[in-house]
Amino acid sequence: NSKVIQTPRYLVKGQGQKAKMRCIPEKGHPVVFWYQQNKNNEFKFLINFQNQEVLQQIDMTEKRFSAECPSNSPCSLEIQSSEAGDSALYLCASSPPGNQDTQYFGPGTRLLVL
Amino acid sequence: AQSVTQPDARVTVSEGASLQLRCKYSYFGTPYLFWYVQYPRQGLQLLLKYYPGDPVVQGVNGFEAEFSKSNSSFHLRKASVHWSDWAVYFCAVSPVGGRALIFGTGTTVSVSP
C-alpha cells in the first residue's frame, strides 16, 4: 500500500479564494506528480518534480496554479483564485529511484469550490 | 495522439464469476501499461504493470492482464470476483519512465450477491 500522505483530505473554498494542498511523498521517492481527477473520471496531469526541480508541467497559462517541492518540506499545490471548475480530486503520486515508471498515489485532496 | 479507451463505463458481475475489463491504447512505440483500482473515497492503488516482455502480467489479489500489440489492448481479468472488488478500475499508459500517466475514464465494477 502507498505511503503517500496528502492533506487535507477535504477542502471547501469560495470562488476567488486560495486553495492549498500538501503532499508528502513516500520516503526516498525523488519524483512527485500532481493530477486532477474530475467528476467524470477524467485525469489531467498538472506538474511533476524530481527532487525540487520541475520536470514537466502543463501550460498553466491562467497562472492560477502553482506548485513546489522544497527540500525537507511537503510538496504543495496552490490555486490562487479558485473557480467552480477547479472542484475535483487532486492526486499526488511519487515514484521510487530506479523504478520511475511506477507511480504510487496518495488518497487525494477533494476540493469543492462553492 | 496517445490515448487510452475503456469502452465499458460500468460492469456488473456476480460474486464468484469471472471478470474481464477492456482497455485499448493508442501509442506510437512500445508503451508501459498499468491497471489501477480506486476504492470509494480513496486514491489509486496499483494492481499490475506491463513492461515489454511476457504479454501476460500477474498482479495483486488474483488479477492478471494480457498485452496484445496487434490489438493495441491490455485487458484485465480475474477468475473469481469477490464483493471487495467493487471499485473503479483505470487503465493507464506511460510513454517512458518518469513521465505522466495517461488514463482511461475507468470502468466501475459492481458485484452482485
PDB file of C-alpha atoms in Angstrom:
ATOM      1  CA  ASN A   1       0.000   0.000   0.000  1.00  0.00           C
ATOM      2  CA  SER A   2       1.106   3.514  -0.808  1.00  0.00           C
ATOM      3  CA  LYS A   3       2.555   5.689   1.933  1.00  0.00           C
ATOM      4  CA  VAL A   4       1.986   8.976   0.148  1.00  0.00           C
ATOM      5  CA  ILE A   5       0.330  11.413   2.535  1.00  0.00           C
ATOM      6  CA  GLN A   6      -1.978  14.153   1.357  1.00  0.00           C
ATOM      7  CA  THR A   7      -3.547  16.863   3.465  1.00  0.00           C
ATOM      8  CA  PRO A   8      -6.184  17.990   3.882  1.00  0.00           C
ATOM      9  CA  ARG A   9      -8.470  15.224   2.674  1.00  0.00           C
ATOM     10  CA  TYR A  10     -11.266  17.712   2.055  1.00  0.00           C
ATOM     11  CA  LEU A  11     -11.108  21.399   1.228  1.00  0.00           C
ATOM     12  CA  VAL A  12     -14.026  23.758   0.759  1.00  0.00           C
ATOM     13  CA  LYS A  13     -13.435  27.213  -0.673  1.00  0.00           C
ATOM     14  CA  GLY A  14     -15.456  30.073  -2.048  1.00  0.00           C
ATOM     15  CA  GLN A  15     -14.849  31.360  -5.525  1.00  0.00           C
ATOM     16  CA  GLY A  16     -11.831  33.629  -5.607  1.00  0.00           C
ATOM     17  CA  GLN A  17     -10.275  32.134  -2.500  1.00  0.00           C
ATOM     18  CA  LYS A  18      -6.876  30.470  -2.310  1.00  0.00           C
ATOM     19  CA  ALA A  19      -6.764  26.716  -2.008  1.00  0.00           C
ATOM     20  CA  LYS A  20      -3.604  24.980  -0.864  1.00  0.00           C
ATOM     21  CA  MET A  21      -2.970  21.283  -0.520  1.00  0.00           C
ATOM     22  CA  ARG A  22       0.086  19.338   0.523  1.00  0.00           C
ATOM     23  CA  CYS A  23       1.752  16.064  -0.271  1.00  0.00           C
ATOM     24  CA  ILE A  24       4.459  14.086   1.470  1.00  0.00           C
ATOM     25  CA  PRO A  25       5.848  11.508  -0.965  1.00  0.00           C
ATOM     26  CA  GLU A  26       6.984   8.096   0.155  1.00  0.00           C
ATOM     27  CA  LYS A  27      10.350   8.269   1.862  1.00  0.00           C
ATOM     28  CA  GLY A  28      13.171   8.138  -0.656  1.00  0.00           C
ATOM     29  CA  HIS A  29      10.963   8.791  -3.676  1.00  0.00           C
ATOM     30  CA  PRO A  30      12.545  11.613  -5.683  1.00  0.00           C
ATOM     31  CA  VAL A  31       9.800  12.106  -8.275  1.00  0.00           C
ATOM     32  CA  VAL A  32       6.424  13.626  -7.418  1.00  0.00           C
ATOM     33  CA  PHE A  33       3.394  14.068  -9.674  1.00  0.00           C
ATOM     34  CA  TRP A  34       0.174  16.065  -9.336  1.00  0.00           C
ATOM     35  CA  TYR A  35      -3.003  15.119 -11.186  1.00  0.00           C
ATOM     36  CA  GLN A  36      -6.532  16.456 -11.216  1.00  0.00           C
ATOM     37  CA  GLN A  37      -9.381  13.924 -11.398  1.00  0.00           C
ATOM     38  CA  ASN A  38     -12.762  15.429 -12.216  1.00  0.00           C
ATOM     39  CA  LYS A  39     -16.202  14.017 -11.511  1.00  0.00           C
ATOM     40  CA  ASN A  40     -16.232  12.313 -14.928  1.00  0.00           C
ATOM     41  CA  ASN A  41     -13.056  10.411 -14.009  1.00  0.00           C
ATOM     42  CA  GLU A  42     -11.004  12.402 -16.464  1.00  0.00           C
ATOM     43  CA  PHE A  43      -7.422  12.822 -15.319  1.00  0.00           C
ATOM     44  CA  LYS A  44      -5.365  15.880 -16.044  1.00  0.00           C
ATOM     45  CA  PHE A  45      -1.640  15.852 -15.374  1.00  0.00           C
ATOM     46  CA  LEU A  46      -0.571  19.121 -13.785  1.00  0.00           C
ATOM     47  CA  ILE A  47       3.110  19.003 -12.913  1.00  0.00           C
ATOM     48  CA  ASN A  48       5.905  16.761 -11.729  1.00  0.00           C
ATOM     49  CA  PHE A  49       9.138  17.272  -9.878  1.00  0.00           C
ATOM     50  CA  GLN A  50      12.380  15.432  -9.443  1.00  0.00           C
ATOM     51  CA  ASN A  51      13.723  16.446  -6.083  1.00  0.00           C
ATOM     52  CA  GLN A  52      12.998  20.174  -6.159  1.00  0.00           C
ATOM     53  CA  GLU A  53      13.146  20.695  -9.925  1.00  0.00           C
ATOM     54  CA  VAL A  54      10.176  20.790 -12.298  1.00  0.00           C
ATOM     55  CA  LEU A  55      10.336  18.003 -14.894  1.00  0.00           C
ATOM     56  CA  GLN A  56       7.134  18.591 -16.820  1.00  0.00           C
ATOM     57  CA  GLN A  57       4.134  20.814 -16.408  1.00  0.00           C
ATOM     58  CA  ILE A  58       1.061  21.744 -18.353  1.00  0.00           C
ATOM     59  CA  ASP A  59       0.758  25.190 -19.730  1.00  0.00           C
ATOM     60  CA  MET A  60      -0.656  26.912 -16.675  1.00  0.00           C
ATOM     61  CA  THR A  61      -1.427  29.968 -18.722  1.00  0.00           C
ATOM     62  CA  GLU A  62      -4.075  31.034 -16.313  1.00  0.00           C
ATOM     63  CA  LYS A  63      -1.311  31.280 -13.749  1.00  0.00           C
ATOM     64  CA  ARG A  64      -3.757  30.395 -11.054  1.00  0.00           C
ATOM     65  CA  PHE A  65      -1.974  27.139 -10.285  1.00  0.00           C
ATOM     66  CA  SER A  66       1.435  26.974  -8.665  1.00  0.00           C
ATOM     67  CA  ALA A  67       3.373  24.112  -7.151  1.00  0.00           C
ATOM     68  CA  GLU A  68       6.620  23.474  -5.382  1.00  0.00           C
ATOM     69  CA  CYS A  69       8.560  20.674  -3.742  1.00  0.00           C
ATOM     70  CA  PRO A  70      11.071  22.275  -1.335  1.00  0.00           C
ATOM     71  CA  SER A  71      13.666  20.096   0.314  1.00  0.00           C
ATOM     72  CA  ASN A  72      12.734  18.840   3.767  1.00  0.00           C
ATOM     73  CA  SER A  73       9.183  20.155   3.433  1.00  0.00           C
ATOM     74  CA  PRO A  74       5.973  18.805   1.971  1.00  0.00           C
ATOM     75  CA  CYS A  75       5.253  19.414  -1.675  1.00  0.00           C
ATOM     76  CA  SER A  76       2.343  21.749  -2.269  1.00  0.00           C
ATOM     77  CA  LEU A  77      -0.162  22.702  -4.931  1.00  0.00           C
ATOM     78  CA  GLU A  78      -1.920  26.035  -4.654  1.00  0.00           C
ATOM     79  CA  ILE A  79      -4.747  27.592  -6.605  1.00  0.00           C
ATOM     80  CA  GLN A  80      -4.552  31.337  -6.259  1.00  0.00           C
ATOM     81  CA  SER A  81      -8.151  32.194  -7.086  1.00  0.00           C
ATOM     82  CA  SER A  82     -10.425  29.181  -7.022  1.00  0.00           C
ATOM     83  CA  GLU A  83     -13.133  28.716  -9.602  1.00  0.00           C
ATOM     84  CA  ALA A  84     -16.087  26.336  -9.596  1.00  0.00           C
ATOM     85  CA  GLY A  85     -14.453  24.335 -12.367  1.00  0.00           C
ATOM     86  CA  ASP A  86     -11.500  23.577 -10.098  1.00  0.00           C
ATOM     87  CA  SER A  87     -13.695  21.327  -7.965  1.00  0.00           C
ATOM     88  CA  ALA A  88     -12.060  17.930  -8.280  1.00  0.00           C
ATOM     89  CA  LEU A  89      -9.929  15.318  -6.566  1.00  0.00           C
ATOM     90  CA  TYR A  90      -6.272  16.328  -6.588  1.00  0.00           C
ATOM     91  CA  LEU A  91      -3.965  13.340  -6.523  1.00  0.00           C
ATOM     92  CA  CYS A  92      -0.323  13.289  -5.623  1.00  0.00           C
ATOM     93  CA  ALA A  93       1.888  10.365  -6.633  1.00  0.00           C
ATOM     94  CA  SER A  94       5.539   9.524  -6.142  1.00  0.00           C
ATOM     95  CA  SER A  95       7.991   7.200  -7.835  1.00  0.00           C
ATOM     96  CA  PRO A  96      10.986   5.403  -6.333  1.00  0.00           C
ATOM     97  CA  PRO A  97      14.506   5.748  -7.666  1.00  0.00           C
ATOM     98  CA  GLY A  98      15.358   3.150 -10.265  1.00  0.00           C
ATOM     99  CA  ASN A  99      11.672   2.442 -10.897  1.00  0.00           C
ATOM    100  CA  GLN A 100      10.352   5.751 -12.088  1.00  0.00           C
ATOM    101  CA  ASP A 101       7.834   4.087 -14.363  1.00  0.00           C
ATOM    102  CA  THR A 102       5.662   3.221 -11.399  1.00  0.00           C
ATOM    103  CA  GLN A 103       3.655   5.823  -9.538  1.00  0.00           C
ATOM    104  CA  TYR A 104       2.207   5.342  -6.089  1.00  0.00           C
ATOM    105  CA  PHE A 105      -0.745   7.522  -5.258  1.00  0.00           C
ATOM    106  CA  GLY A 106      -1.969   9.205  -2.129  1.00  0.00           C
ATOM    107  CA  PRO A 107      -5.639   9.325  -1.116  1.00  0.00           C
ATOM    108  CA  GLY A 108      -6.129  12.744  -2.683  1.00  0.00           C
ATOM    109  CA  THR A 109      -7.488  16.096  -1.605  1.00  0.00           C
ATOM    110  CA  ARG A 110     -11.086  16.661  -2.623  1.00  0.00           C
ATOM    111  CA  LEU A 111     -11.618  20.329  -3.396  1.00  0.00           C
ATOM    112  CA  LEU A 112     -15.088  21.812  -3.540  1.00  0.00           C
ATOM    113  CA  VAL A 113     -15.384  25.378  -4.746  1.00  0.00           C
ATOM    114  CA  LEU A 114     -18.737  26.892  -3.888  1.00  0.00           C
TER     115      LEU A 114
ATOM    116  CA  ALA B   1      -2.042  11.260 -30.024  1.00  0.00           C
ATOM    117  CA  GLN B   2      -1.552   8.959 -27.080  1.00  0.00           C
ATOM    118  CA  SER B   3      -4.798   7.840 -25.508  1.00  0.00           C
ATOM    119  CA  VAL B   4      -6.477   5.105 -23.527  1.00  0.00           C
ATOM    120  CA  THR B   5     -10.030   3.922 -24.098  1.00  0.00           C
ATOM    121  CA  GLN B   6     -12.056   1.874 -21.673  1.00  0.00           C
ATOM    122  CA  PRO B   7     -15.215   1.147 -23.630  1.00  0.00           C
ATOM    123  CA  ASP B   8     -17.280  -0.128 -20.707  1.00  0.00           C
ATOM    124  CA  ALA B   9     -18.255   2.545 -18.228  1.00  0.00           C
ATOM    125  CA  ARG B  10     -19.920   0.053 -15.909  1.00  0.00           C
ATOM    126  CA  VAL B  11     -19.873  -3.701 -15.474  1.00  0.00           C
ATOM    127  CA  THR B  12     -21.976  -5.770 -13.085  1.00  0.00           C
ATOM    128  CA  VAL B  13     -20.775  -9.226 -12.208  1.00  0.00           C
ATOM    129  CA  SER B  14     -21.954 -11.873  -9.785  1.00  0.00           C
ATOM    130  CA  GLU B  15     -19.723 -12.776  -6.890  1.00  0.00           C
ATOM    131  CA  GLY B  16     -17.629 -15.761  -7.856  1.00  0.00           C
ATOM    132  CA  ALA B  17     -17.978 -15.144 -11.571  1.00  0.00           C
ATOM    133  CA  SER B  18     -15.123 -14.194 -13.850  1.00  0.00           C
ATOM    134  CA  LEU B  19     -14.370 -10.628 -14.864  1.00  0.00           C
ATOM    135  CA  GLN B  20     -12.777  -9.039 -17.893  1.00  0.00           C
ATOM    136  CA  LEU B  21     -12.266  -5.305 -18.253  1.00  0.00           C
ATOM    137  CA  ARG B  22     -11.282  -3.956 -21.629  1.00  0.00           C
ATOM    138  CA  CYS B  23      -8.598  -1.412 -22.352  1.00  0.00           C
ATOM    139  CA  LYS B  24      -7.428  -0.155 -25.739  1.00  0.00           C
ATOM    140  CA  TYR B  25      -4.487   2.172 -26.081  1.00  0.00           C
ATOM    141  CA  SER B  26      -3.159   4.374 -28.820  1.00  0.00           C
ATOM    142  CA  TYR B  27       0.558   4.911 -28.690  1.00  0.00           C
ATOM    143  CA  PHE B  28       3.367   5.117 -31.202  1.00  0.00           C
ATOM    144  CA  GLY B  29       6.036   2.784 -29.939  1.00  0.00           C
ATOM    145  CA  THR B  30       6.136   0.370 -27.061  1.00  0.00           C
ATOM    146  CA  PRO B  31       4.285   1.661 -24.048  1.00  0.00           C
ATOM    147  CA  TYR B  32       4.362   0.857 -20.404  1.00  0.00           C
ATOM    148  CA  LEU B  33       0.856  -0.092 -19.301  1.00  0.00           C
ATOM    149  CA  PHE B  34      -0.797  -0.108 -15.916  1.00  0.00           C
ATOM    150  CA  TRP B  35      -4.019  -1.026 -14.193  1.00  0.00           C
ATOM    151  CA  TYR B  36      -5.037   0.879 -11.082  1.00  0.00           C
ATOM    152  CA  VAL B  37      -8.046   0.413  -8.802  1.00  0.00           C
ATOM    153  CA  GLN B  38      -9.823   3.161  -6.883  1.00  0.00           C
ATOM    154  CA  TYR B  39     -11.994   2.201  -3.934  1.00  0.00           C
ATOM    155  CA  PRO B  40     -14.602   4.667  -2.666  1.00  0.00           C
ATOM    156  CA  ARG B  41     -13.087   7.797  -1.174  1.00  0.00           C
ATOM    157  CA  GLN B  42      -9.556   6.538  -1.729  1.00  0.00           C
ATOM    158  CA  GLY B  43      -6.684   7.183  -4.075  1.00  0.00           C
ATOM    159  CA  LEU B  44      -5.426   4.881  -6.785  1.00  0.00           C
ATOM    160  CA  GLN B  45      -3.816   1.574  -5.952  1.00  0.00           C
ATOM    161  CA  LEU B  46      -1.573  -0.190  -8.422  1.00  0.00           C
ATOM    162  CA  LEU B  47      -2.859  -3.606  -9.493  1.00  0.00           C
ATOM    163  CA  LEU B  48      -0.236  -4.512 -12.061  1.00  0.00           C
ATOM    164  CA  LYS B  49       2.107  -3.111 -14.659  1.00  0.00           C
ATOM    165  CA  TYR B  50       3.413  -4.220 -18.040  1.00  0.00           C
ATOM    166  CA  TYR B  51       6.890  -3.652 -19.346  1.00  0.00           C
ATOM    167  CA  PRO B  52       7.946  -5.086 -22.705  1.00  0.00           C
ATOM    168  CA  GLY B  53       8.346  -8.812 -22.247  1.00  0.00           C
ATOM    169  CA  ASP B  54       5.914 -11.538 -21.248  1.00  0.00           C
ATOM    170  CA  PRO B  55       2.485 -10.413 -22.504  1.00  0.00           C
ATOM    171  CA  VAL B  56       0.654 -11.867 -19.502  1.00  0.00           C
ATOM    172  CA  VAL B  57       1.241  -9.996 -16.285  1.00  0.00           C
ATOM    173  CA  GLN B  58       0.234 -11.127 -12.833  1.00  0.00           C
ATOM    174  CA  GLY B  59      -0.942  -8.610 -10.283  1.00  0.00           C
ATOM    175  CA  VAL B  60      -2.288  -8.432  -6.777  1.00  0.00           C
ATOM    176  CA  ASN B  61      -5.491 -10.008  -5.475  1.00  0.00           C
ATOM    177  CA  GLY B  62      -5.711 -12.544  -8.313  1.00  0.00           C
ATOM    178  CA  PHE B  63      -5.774 -10.032 -11.153  1.00  0.00           C
ATOM    179  CA  GLU B  64      -3.868 -10.537 -14.381  1.00  0.00           C
ATOM    180  CA  ALA B  65      -3.703  -8.675 -17.671  1.00  0.00           C
ATOM    181  CA  GLU B  66      -2.693  -9.555 -21.189  1.00  0.00           C
ATOM    182  CA  PHE B  67      -0.919  -7.218 -23.570  1.00  0.00           C
ATOM    183  CA  SER B  68      -1.621  -7.501 -27.286  1.00  0.00           C
ATOM    184  CA  LYS B  69       0.365  -5.320 -29.643  1.00  0.00           C
ATOM    185  CA  SER B  70      -1.669  -6.394 -32.658  1.00  0.00           C
ATOM    186  CA  ASN B  71      -4.921  -5.390 -30.965  1.00  0.00           C
ATOM    187  CA  SER B  72      -3.473  -2.440 -29.042  1.00  0.00           C
ATOM    188  CA  SER B  73      -5.116  -3.852 -25.974  1.00  0.00           C
ATOM    189  CA  PHE B  74      -4.336  -4.534 -22.342  1.00  0.00           C
ATOM    190  CA  HIS B  75      -7.361  -6.314 -20.887  1.00  0.00           C
ATOM    191  CA  LEU B  76      -7.657  -7.079 -17.185  1.00  0.00           C
ATOM    192  CA  ARG B  77      -9.031 -10.394 -15.932  1.00  0.00           C
ATOM    193  CA  LYS B  78      -9.932 -12.086 -12.710  1.00  0.00           C
ATOM    194  CA  ALA B  79     -11.138 -15.674 -12.467  1.00  0.00           C
ATOM    195  CA  SER B  80     -13.440 -15.269  -9.453  1.00  0.00           C
ATOM    196  CA  VAL B  81     -14.711 -11.900  -8.272  1.00  0.00           C
ATOM    197  CA  HIS B  82     -15.167 -11.085  -4.599  1.00  0.00           C
ATOM    198  CA  TRP B  83     -17.519  -8.441  -3.201  1.00  0.00           C
ATOM    199  CA  SER B  84     -14.455  -6.435  -2.158  1.00  0.00           C
ATOM    200  CA  ASP B  85     -13.586  -5.955  -5.835  1.00  0.00           C
ATOM    201  CA  TRP B  86     -16.411  -3.409  -6.075  1.00  0.00           C
ATOM    202  CA  ALA B  87     -14.459  -0.359  -7.278  1.00  0.00           C
ATOM    203  CA  VAL B  88     -13.453   1.734 -10.267  1.00  0.00           C
ATOM    204  CA  TYR B  89     -10.659   0.351 -12.429  1.00  0.00           C
ATOM    205  CA  PHE B  90      -8.402   2.539 -14.532  1.00  0.00           C
ATOM    206  CA  CYS B  91      -6.094   1.582 -17.345  1.00  0.00           C
ATOM    207  CA  ALA B  92      -3.134   3.883 -17.967  1.00  0.00           C
ATOM    208  CA  VAL B  93      -0.228   4.231 -20.367  1.00  0.00           C
ATOM    209  CA  SER B  94       3.125   5.865 -19.827  1.00  0.00           C
ATOM    210  CA  PRO B  95       5.442   6.726 -22.698  1.00  0.00           C
ATOM    211  CA  VAL B  96       8.732   6.367 -20.849  1.00  0.00           C
ATOM    212  CA  GLY B  97       9.818   6.179 -17.297  1.00  0.00           C
ATOM    213  CA  GLY B  98       9.165   9.172 -15.135  1.00  0.00           C
ATOM    214  CA  ARG B  99       6.557  10.655 -17.435  1.00  0.00           C
ATOM    215  CA  ALA B 100       2.957  11.486 -16.732  1.00  0.00           C
ATOM    216  CA  LEU B 101       0.407   8.723 -16.975  1.00  0.00           C
ATOM    217  CA  ILE B 102      -2.419   8.918 -19.487  1.00  0.00           C
ATOM    218  CA  PHE B 103      -5.571   7.404 -18.017  1.00  0.00           C
ATOM    219  CA  GLY B 104      -8.745   5.975 -19.411  1.00  0.00           C
ATOM    220  CA  THR B 105     -12.006   7.127 -17.881  1.00  0.00           C
ATOM    221  CA  GLY B 106     -12.419   3.983 -15.852  1.00  0.00           C
ATOM    222  CA  THR B 107     -14.800   1.070 -15.543  1.00  0.00           C
ATOM    223  CA  THR B 108     -16.977   0.811 -12.464  1.00  0.00           C
ATOM    224  CA  VAL B 109     -17.342  -2.777 -11.314  1.00  0.00           C
ATOM    225  CA  SER B 110     -20.393  -3.647  -9.251  1.00  0.00           C
ATOM    226  CA  VAL B 111     -20.603  -7.054  -7.592  1.00  0.00           C
ATOM    227  CA  SER B 112     -23.970  -8.680  -7.035  1.00  0.00           C
ATOM    228  CA  PRO B 113     -24.538 -11.417  -4.455  1.00  0.00           C
TER     229      PRO B 113
END
